[in-house]
Coordinates of C-alpha atoms and ligand atoms in Angstrom, one line a residue:
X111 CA 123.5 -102.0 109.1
X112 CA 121.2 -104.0 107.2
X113 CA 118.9 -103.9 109.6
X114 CA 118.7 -100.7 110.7
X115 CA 118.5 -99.8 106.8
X116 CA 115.7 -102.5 105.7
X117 CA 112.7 -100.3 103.6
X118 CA 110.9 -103.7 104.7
X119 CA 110.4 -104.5 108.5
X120 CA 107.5 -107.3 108.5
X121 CA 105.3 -107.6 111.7
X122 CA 103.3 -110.5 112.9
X123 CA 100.6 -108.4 113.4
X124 CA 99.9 -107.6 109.2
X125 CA 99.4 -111.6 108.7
X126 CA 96.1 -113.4 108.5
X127 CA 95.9 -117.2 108.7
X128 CA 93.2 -119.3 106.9
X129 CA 91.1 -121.9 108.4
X130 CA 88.8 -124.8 107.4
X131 CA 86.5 -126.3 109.1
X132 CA 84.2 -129.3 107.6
X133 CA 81.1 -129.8 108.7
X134 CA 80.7 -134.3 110.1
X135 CA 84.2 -134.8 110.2
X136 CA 84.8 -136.7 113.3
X137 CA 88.8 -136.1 113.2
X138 CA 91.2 -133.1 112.0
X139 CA 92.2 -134.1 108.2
X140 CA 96.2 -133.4 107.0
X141 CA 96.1 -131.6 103.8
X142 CA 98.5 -132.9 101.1
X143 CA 100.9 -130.7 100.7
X144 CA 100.3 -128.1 103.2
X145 CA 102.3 -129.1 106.2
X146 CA 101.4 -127.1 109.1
X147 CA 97.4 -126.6 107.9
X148 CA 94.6 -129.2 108.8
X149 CA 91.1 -128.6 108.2
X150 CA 89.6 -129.0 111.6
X151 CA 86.6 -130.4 113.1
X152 CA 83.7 -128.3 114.4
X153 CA 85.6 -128.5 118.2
X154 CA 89.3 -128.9 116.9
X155 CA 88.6 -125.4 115.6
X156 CA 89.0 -123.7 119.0
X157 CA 91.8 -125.5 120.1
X158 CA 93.6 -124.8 116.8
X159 CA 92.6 -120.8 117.2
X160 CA 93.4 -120.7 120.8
X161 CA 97.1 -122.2 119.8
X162 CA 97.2 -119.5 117.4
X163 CA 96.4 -117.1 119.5
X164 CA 99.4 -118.3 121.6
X165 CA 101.8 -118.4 118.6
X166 CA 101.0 -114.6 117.6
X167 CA 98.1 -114.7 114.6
X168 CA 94.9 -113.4 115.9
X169 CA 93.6 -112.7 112.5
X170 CA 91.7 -115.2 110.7
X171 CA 90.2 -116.0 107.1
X172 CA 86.9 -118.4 107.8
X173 CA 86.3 -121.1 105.5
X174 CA 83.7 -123.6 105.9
X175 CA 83.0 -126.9 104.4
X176 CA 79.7 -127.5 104.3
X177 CA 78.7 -131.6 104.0
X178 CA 75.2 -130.4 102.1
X179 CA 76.2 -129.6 98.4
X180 CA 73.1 -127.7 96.3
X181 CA 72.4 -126.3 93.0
X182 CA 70.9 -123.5 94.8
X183 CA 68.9 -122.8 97.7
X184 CA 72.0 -123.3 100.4
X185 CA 71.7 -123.9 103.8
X186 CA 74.4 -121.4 105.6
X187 CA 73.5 -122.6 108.7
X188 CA 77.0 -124.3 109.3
X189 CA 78.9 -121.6 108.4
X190 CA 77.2 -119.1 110.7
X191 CA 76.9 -121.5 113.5
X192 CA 81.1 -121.9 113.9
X193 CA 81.4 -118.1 113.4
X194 CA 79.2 -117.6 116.4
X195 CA 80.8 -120.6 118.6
X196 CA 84.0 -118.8 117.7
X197 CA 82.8 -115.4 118.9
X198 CA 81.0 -116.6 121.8
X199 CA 84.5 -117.9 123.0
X200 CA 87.1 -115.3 121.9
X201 CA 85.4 -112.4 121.7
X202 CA 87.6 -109.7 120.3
X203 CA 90.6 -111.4 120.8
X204 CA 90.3 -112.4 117.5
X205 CA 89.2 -111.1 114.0
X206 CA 87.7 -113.1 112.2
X207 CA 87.2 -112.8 108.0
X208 CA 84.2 -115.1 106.7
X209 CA 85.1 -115.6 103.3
X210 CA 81.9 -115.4 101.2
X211 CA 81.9 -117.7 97.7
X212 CA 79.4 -120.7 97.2
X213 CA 82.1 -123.4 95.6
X214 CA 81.8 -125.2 98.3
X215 CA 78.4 -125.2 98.6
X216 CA 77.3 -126.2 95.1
X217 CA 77.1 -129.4 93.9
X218 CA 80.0 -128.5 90.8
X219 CA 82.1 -126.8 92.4
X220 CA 82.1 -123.5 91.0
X221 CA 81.3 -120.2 92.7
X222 CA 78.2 -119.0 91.8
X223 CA 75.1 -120.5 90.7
X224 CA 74.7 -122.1 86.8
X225 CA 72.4 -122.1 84.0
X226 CA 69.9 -124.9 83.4
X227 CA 72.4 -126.7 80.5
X228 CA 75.3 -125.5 83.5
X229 CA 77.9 -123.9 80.5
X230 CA 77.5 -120.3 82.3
X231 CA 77.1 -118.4 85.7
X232 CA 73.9 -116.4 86.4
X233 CA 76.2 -113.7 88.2
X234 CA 72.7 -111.2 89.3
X235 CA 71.3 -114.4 90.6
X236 CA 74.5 -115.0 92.4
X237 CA 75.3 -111.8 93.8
X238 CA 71.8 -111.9 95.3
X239 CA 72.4 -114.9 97.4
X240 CA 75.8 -113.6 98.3
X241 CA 74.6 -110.6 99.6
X242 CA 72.2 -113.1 102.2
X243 CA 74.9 -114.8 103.1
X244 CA 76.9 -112.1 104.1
X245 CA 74.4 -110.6 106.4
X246 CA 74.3 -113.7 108.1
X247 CA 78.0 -114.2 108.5
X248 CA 77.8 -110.5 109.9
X249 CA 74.8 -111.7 112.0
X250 CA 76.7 -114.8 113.7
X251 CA 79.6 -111.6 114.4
X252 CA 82.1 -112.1 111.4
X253 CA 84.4 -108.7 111.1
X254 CA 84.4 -108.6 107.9
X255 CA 83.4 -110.5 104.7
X256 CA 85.6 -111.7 101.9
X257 CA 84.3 -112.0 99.1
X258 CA 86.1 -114.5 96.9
X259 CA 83.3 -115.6 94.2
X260 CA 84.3 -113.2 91.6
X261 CA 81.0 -111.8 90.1
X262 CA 80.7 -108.4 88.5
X263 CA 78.4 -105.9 91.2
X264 CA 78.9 -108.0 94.1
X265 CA 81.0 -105.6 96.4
X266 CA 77.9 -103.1 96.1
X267 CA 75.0 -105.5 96.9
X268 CA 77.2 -106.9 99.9
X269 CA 77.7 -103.6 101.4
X270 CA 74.5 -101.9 100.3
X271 CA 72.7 -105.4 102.5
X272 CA 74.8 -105.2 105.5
X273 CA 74.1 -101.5 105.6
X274 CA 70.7 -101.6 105.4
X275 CA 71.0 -105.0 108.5
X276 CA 72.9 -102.6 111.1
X277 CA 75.9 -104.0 109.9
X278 CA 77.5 -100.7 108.9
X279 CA 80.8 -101.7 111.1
X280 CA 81.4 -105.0 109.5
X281 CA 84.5 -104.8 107.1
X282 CA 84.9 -105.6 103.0
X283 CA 87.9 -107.6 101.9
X284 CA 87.4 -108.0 98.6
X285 CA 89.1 -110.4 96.4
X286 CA 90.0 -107.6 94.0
X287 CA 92.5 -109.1 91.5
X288 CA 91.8 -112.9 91.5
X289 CA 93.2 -114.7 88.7
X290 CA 91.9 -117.9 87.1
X291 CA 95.3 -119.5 88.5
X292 CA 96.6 -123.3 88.8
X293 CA 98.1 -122.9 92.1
X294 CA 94.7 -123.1 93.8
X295 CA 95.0 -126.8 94.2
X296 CA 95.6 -128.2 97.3
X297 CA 93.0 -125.6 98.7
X298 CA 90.6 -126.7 96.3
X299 CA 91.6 -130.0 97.8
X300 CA 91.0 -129.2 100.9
X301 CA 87.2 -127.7 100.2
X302 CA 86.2 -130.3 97.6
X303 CA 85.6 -127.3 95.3
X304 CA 87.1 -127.9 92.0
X305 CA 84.6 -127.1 89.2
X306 CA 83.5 -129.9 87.3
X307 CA 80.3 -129.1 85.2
X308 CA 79.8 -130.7 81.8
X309 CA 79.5 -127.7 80.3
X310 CA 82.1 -125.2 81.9
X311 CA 85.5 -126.8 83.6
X312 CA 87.0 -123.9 84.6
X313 CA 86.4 -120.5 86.2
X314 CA 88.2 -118.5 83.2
X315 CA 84.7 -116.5 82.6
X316 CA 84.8 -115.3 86.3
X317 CA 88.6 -115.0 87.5
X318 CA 90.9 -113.0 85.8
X319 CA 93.5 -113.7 83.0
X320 CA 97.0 -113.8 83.7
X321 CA 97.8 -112.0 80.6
X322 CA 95.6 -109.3 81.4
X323 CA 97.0 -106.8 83.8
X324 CA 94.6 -104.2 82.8
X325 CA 92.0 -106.2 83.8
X326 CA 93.0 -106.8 87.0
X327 CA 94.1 -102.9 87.7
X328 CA 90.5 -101.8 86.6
X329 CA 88.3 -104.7 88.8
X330 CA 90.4 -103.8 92.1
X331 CA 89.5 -100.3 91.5
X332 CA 86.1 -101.2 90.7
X333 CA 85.7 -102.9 93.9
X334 CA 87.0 -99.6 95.1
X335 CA 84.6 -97.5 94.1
X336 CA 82.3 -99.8 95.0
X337 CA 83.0 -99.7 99.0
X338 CA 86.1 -102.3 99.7
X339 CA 87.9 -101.4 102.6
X340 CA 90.8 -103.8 101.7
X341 CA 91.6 -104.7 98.4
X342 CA 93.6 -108.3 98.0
X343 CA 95.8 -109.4 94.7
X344 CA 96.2 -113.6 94.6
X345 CA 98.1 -115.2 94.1
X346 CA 100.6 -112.9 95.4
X347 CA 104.2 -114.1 94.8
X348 CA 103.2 -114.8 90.8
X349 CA 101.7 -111.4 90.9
X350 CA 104.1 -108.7 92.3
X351 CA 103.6 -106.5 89.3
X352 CA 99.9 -106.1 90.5
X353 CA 100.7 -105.4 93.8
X354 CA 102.9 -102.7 93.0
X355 CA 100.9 -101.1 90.3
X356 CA 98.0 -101.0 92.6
X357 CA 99.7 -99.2 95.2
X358 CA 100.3 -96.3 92.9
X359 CA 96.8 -96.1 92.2
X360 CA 95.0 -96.7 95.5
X361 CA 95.2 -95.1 99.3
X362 CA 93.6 -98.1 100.4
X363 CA 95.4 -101.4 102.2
X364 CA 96.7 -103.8 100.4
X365 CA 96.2 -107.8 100.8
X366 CA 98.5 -110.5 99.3
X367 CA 97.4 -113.7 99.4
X368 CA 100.1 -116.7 99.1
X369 CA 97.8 -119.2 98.1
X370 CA 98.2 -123.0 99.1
X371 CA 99.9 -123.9 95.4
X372 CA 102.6 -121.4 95.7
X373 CA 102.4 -122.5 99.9
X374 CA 102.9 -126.2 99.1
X375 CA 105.4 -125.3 96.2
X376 CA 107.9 -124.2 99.1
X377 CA 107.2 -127.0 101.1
X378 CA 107.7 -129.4 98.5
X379 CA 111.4 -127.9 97.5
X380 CA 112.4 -127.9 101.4
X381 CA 111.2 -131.8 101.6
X382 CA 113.6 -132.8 98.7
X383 CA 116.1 -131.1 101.2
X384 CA 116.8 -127.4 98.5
X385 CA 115.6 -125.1 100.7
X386 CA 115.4 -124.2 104.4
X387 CA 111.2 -123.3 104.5
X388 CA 111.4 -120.8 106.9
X389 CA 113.9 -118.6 104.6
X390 CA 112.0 -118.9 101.5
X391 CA 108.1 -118.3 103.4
X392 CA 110.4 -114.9 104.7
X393 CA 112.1 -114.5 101.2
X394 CA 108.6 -114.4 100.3
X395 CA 107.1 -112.0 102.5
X396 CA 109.4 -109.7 102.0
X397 CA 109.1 -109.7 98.3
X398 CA 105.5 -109.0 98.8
X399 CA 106.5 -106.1 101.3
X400 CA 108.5 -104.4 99.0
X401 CA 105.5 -104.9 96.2
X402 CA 103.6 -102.8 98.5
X403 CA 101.0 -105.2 100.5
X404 CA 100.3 -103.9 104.0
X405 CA 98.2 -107.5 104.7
X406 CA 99.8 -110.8 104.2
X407 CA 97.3 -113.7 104.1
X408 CA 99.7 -117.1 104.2
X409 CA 99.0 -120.3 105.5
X410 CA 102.5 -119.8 107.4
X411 CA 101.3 -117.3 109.3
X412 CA 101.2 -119.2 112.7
X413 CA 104.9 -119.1 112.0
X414 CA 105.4 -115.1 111.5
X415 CA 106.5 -114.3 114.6
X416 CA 108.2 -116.9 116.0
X417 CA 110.2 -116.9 112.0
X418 CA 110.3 -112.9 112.3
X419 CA 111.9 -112.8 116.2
X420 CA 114.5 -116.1 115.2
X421 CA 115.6 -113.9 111.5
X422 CA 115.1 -117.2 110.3
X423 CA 116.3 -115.8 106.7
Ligands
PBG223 C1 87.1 -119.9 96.4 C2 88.5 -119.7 96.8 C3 89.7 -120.3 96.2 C4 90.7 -119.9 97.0 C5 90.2 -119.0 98.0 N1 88.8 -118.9 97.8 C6 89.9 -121.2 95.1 C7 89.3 -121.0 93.8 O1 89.0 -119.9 93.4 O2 89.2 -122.1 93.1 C8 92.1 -120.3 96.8 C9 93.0 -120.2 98.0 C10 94.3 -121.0 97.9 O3 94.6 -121.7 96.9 O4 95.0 -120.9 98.9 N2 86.6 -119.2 95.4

């Protein structure tokens, strides 16, 4: 009866699973605190998606980890050139989601590019160089471009450039409602990308307050307007409210992204032996079902269907 009954019925096929890859690392790194995720070596990479592909996640969210760190001026190049190697063996057996931000390109660790005395982000300056690399994400065959960097205007430039490159047919998954959250650890972590400038410590002036749910309803519509095709609230368990006011307000698809905090969180409780993970990542998902997201982004999502076949809750 319960199951016949559910208003929630998850599919492996709504999930997307992240993956780093660093540029001169010989051998996959463990991640503390995310069991299950690595960040992979320029060839572990295939093996990893071509296990995925066997465990049921085809759809992937791109992030690279570049060794060269600038103030500005980046060199893509590593980015594009494991997108294409990626492509070049899958095909369109995958879908792949380049996210597009530059903390992990620039030397501070913060998204965009800085002032001279670094205490504030030039966000036109930004956005510009965004927009470049998205065309060549699209260029080395990325399906679609996240944008996770935050800056006002950026959802426009990125689609008006890969419009006007022939990329017309190349997605936006915009990071609509990003807060300024502390569960971003062990990713940052993972892509050596936690700010540091003398003069600005934080990305409160680009991510979104917590106490501000305004704020966040009137950005994702922005982005919106603006040309997203799927709009994505993270965190995502912290944030139901979001979710579900959003989906009053939108026809478009909705992304939640458990983010590695709130990831790691789970597996810390089920290490100390009070909960069964499995349960609690499908406790989860269903919470954010019932919120409204259509997409789930979760570093678990190897797991879905194996998790969602076994009614591991
Ligand atoms: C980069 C970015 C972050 C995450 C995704 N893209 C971190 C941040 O904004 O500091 C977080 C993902 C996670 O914690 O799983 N802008």
């Amino acid at each position: 009866m319960r199951e016949l009954t559910a208003t929630v019925k998850l599919s492996h096929k709504s999930f997307i699973q992240p993956l780093f890859v660093e540029e001169g690392l010989t051998a996959p790194r463990k991640l503390e605190g995310l069991n299950g995720v690595q960040v992979d070596t320029v060839n572990s990479i295939l093996n990893t998606i071509e296990q995925d592909i066997n465990s049921g996640v085809n759809k992937f969210l791109f992030f690279p980890v570049p060794s060269n760190k600038a103030a500005k001026d980046f060199d893509f190049s590593f980015a594009t050139t494991v997108i294409a190697r990626i492509k070049k063996q899958f095909g369109d057996a995958v879908w792949i989601a380049a996210d597009v931000c530059l903390c992990s390109y620039t030397t501070h660790g913060h998204c965009g590019i800085l002032n001279a005395d670094q205490t504030r982000l030039l966000n036109n300056e930004t956005v510009q160089v965004l927009s470049q690399y998205a065309v060549q994400l699209a260029d080395a065959g990325a399906d679609c471009i996240a944008p996770s960097d935050m800056m006002d205007g950026r959802i426009a430039a990125i689609r008006q450039q890969l419009n006007a490159h022939g990329f017309e047919a190349v997605a936006l998954m915009s990071y609509a409602a990003k807060f300024s959250s502390h569960f971003y650890g062990p990713f940052r972590d993972a892509c050596h990308s936690e700010p540091r400038a003398q003069g600005l410590q934080n990305r409160k002036t680009y991510q979104i307050s917590p106490f501000n749910l305004n704020d966040a309803l009137s950005s994702a519509l922005r982005d919106e307007r603006e040309g997203a095709d799927i709009l994505m609230v993270k965190p995502a368990g912290l944030y139901t409210d979001v979710i579900a006011r959003l989906k009053q307000a939108t026809l478009k698809p909705l992304a939640a992204y458990h983010v590695s905090g709130e990831y790691a969180a789970i597996e810390a409780l089920a290490e100390r032996g009070l909960l069964r993970r499995e349960a609690a990542h499908l406790e989860v998902w269903a919470a954010l079902g019932r919120a409204g997201a259509d997409v789930i982004v979760s570093y678990a999502a190897r797991f879905a269907l194996g998790w969602i076949r076994e009614g591991v809750y």
